[in-house]
Amino acid sequence: MPEQSVFDRMSAYLAEHQEQAFILKAFGVIVTIILLQKFLGGLIGLFIILFPVIFLFYIKLQAATTGESANDLLRQHITFMPTMYTDG
């Protein structure tokens, strides 16, 4: 059996533990905001304009890679709260 990379193991772990993935996302957003304010305070307007474009490009790229609908992925990423979906 081939050895899994650290990224693969972390991805599998976070897929099983959505509440911890939520905490990591929230922490990442907080750290990003603090770093942007500290180092790029003058460029925050440009970031506000470019972030949606970069985010939508990421969603399209992930949709093409996973085969999921871009709308479904957007719904999953637009909220930070993990939501459970029913199969039916």
Coordinates of C-alpha atoms in Angstrom, one line a residue:
M1 CA 0.0 0.0 0.0
P2 CA 1.5 3.4 -1.0
E3 CA 2.2 5.9 1.7
Q4 CA -0.3 8.7 1.9
S5 CA 1.0 12.3 1.9
V6 CA 0.4 14.6 4.9
F7 CA -2.1 16.6 2.8
D8 CA -4.1 13.5 2.0
R9 CA -4.3 12.4 5.6
M10 CA -5.2 15.9 6.8
S11 CA -7.9 16.2 4.1
A12 CA -9.4 12.8 5.0
Y13 CA -9.4 13.7 8.7
L14 CA -11.1 17.1 8.1
A15 CA -13.7 15.4 5.9
E16 CA -14.7 13.2 8.8
H17 CA -14.5 16.0 11.4
Q18 CA -16.4 19.0 9.9
E19 CA -16.6 20.9 13.1
Q20 CA -12.8 21.0 13.3
A21 CA -12.6 22.1 9.7
F22 CA -15.0 25.0 10.6
I23 CA -12.7 26.1 13.4
L24 CA -9.7 26.0 11.1
K25 CA -11.6 28.0 8.5
A26 CA -12.6 30.6 11.0
F27 CA -9.1 30.8 12.5
G28 CA -7.7 31.2 9.0
V29 CA -10.0 34.1 8.2
I30 CA -9.2 35.8 11.4
V31 CA -5.4 35.5 10.8
T32 CA -5.8 36.6 7.2
I33 CA -7.7 39.7 8.3
I34 CA -5.1 40.6 10.9
L35 CA -2.2 40.1 8.5
L36 CA -3.9 42.1 5.8
Q37 CA -4.6 45.0 8.2
K38 CA -1.0 45.0 9.4
F39 CA 0.9 44.6 6.2
L40 CA -1.5 45.7 3.4
G41 CA -3.5 48.4 5.1
G42 CA -3.2 50.8 2.1
L43 CA -4.1 48.1 -0.4
I44 CA -7.3 46.9 1.4
G45 CA -9.5 48.5 -1.2
L46 CA -7.8 46.6 -4.0
F47 CA -8.1 43.4 -2.0
I48 CA -11.9 43.9 -1.5
I49 CA -12.2 44.2 -5.2
L50 CA -10.0 41.3 -6.1
F51 CA -11.1 38.8 -3.4
P52 CA -14.5 37.9 -5.0
V53 CA -12.8 37.3 -8.4
I54 CA -10.1 35.1 -6.9
F55 CA -12.8 33.2 -4.8
L56 CA -15.0 32.6 -7.8
F57 CA -12.0 31.3 -9.8
Y58 CA -11.2 29.0 -6.9
I59 CA -14.8 27.7 -6.9
K60 CA -14.7 27.1 -10.7
L61 CA -11.4 25.3 -10.5
Q62 CA -12.6 23.1 -7.6
A63 CA -15.9 22.3 -9.5
A64 CA -13.9 21.3 -12.6
T65 CA -11.6 19.1 -10.5
T66 CA -14.3 17.4 -8.3
G67 CA -17.1 17.2 -10.9
E68 CA -19.5 18.9 -8.5
S69 CA -21.8 21.7 -9.5
A70 CA -20.2 25.2 -9.0
N71 CA -23.5 26.3 -7.4
D72 CA -23.3 23.5 -4.8
L73 CA -19.7 24.3 -4.0
L74 CA -20.5 28.0 -3.7
R75 CA -23.3 27.2 -1.2
Q76 CA -20.9 25.0 0.8
H77 CA -18.2 27.7 0.9
I78 CA -20.3 30.8 1.3
T79 CA -21.2 29.9 4.9
F80 CA -18.6 29.0 7.5
M81 CA -21.1 26.9 9.5
P82 CA -21.0 23.3 8.6
T83 CA -24.4 22.1 7.4
M84 CA -25.6 18.6 7.2
Y85 CA -27.4 17.5 4.0
T86 CA -29.9 14.8 3.8
D87 CA -29.7 12.2 1.0
G88 CA -33.3 12.3 0.0

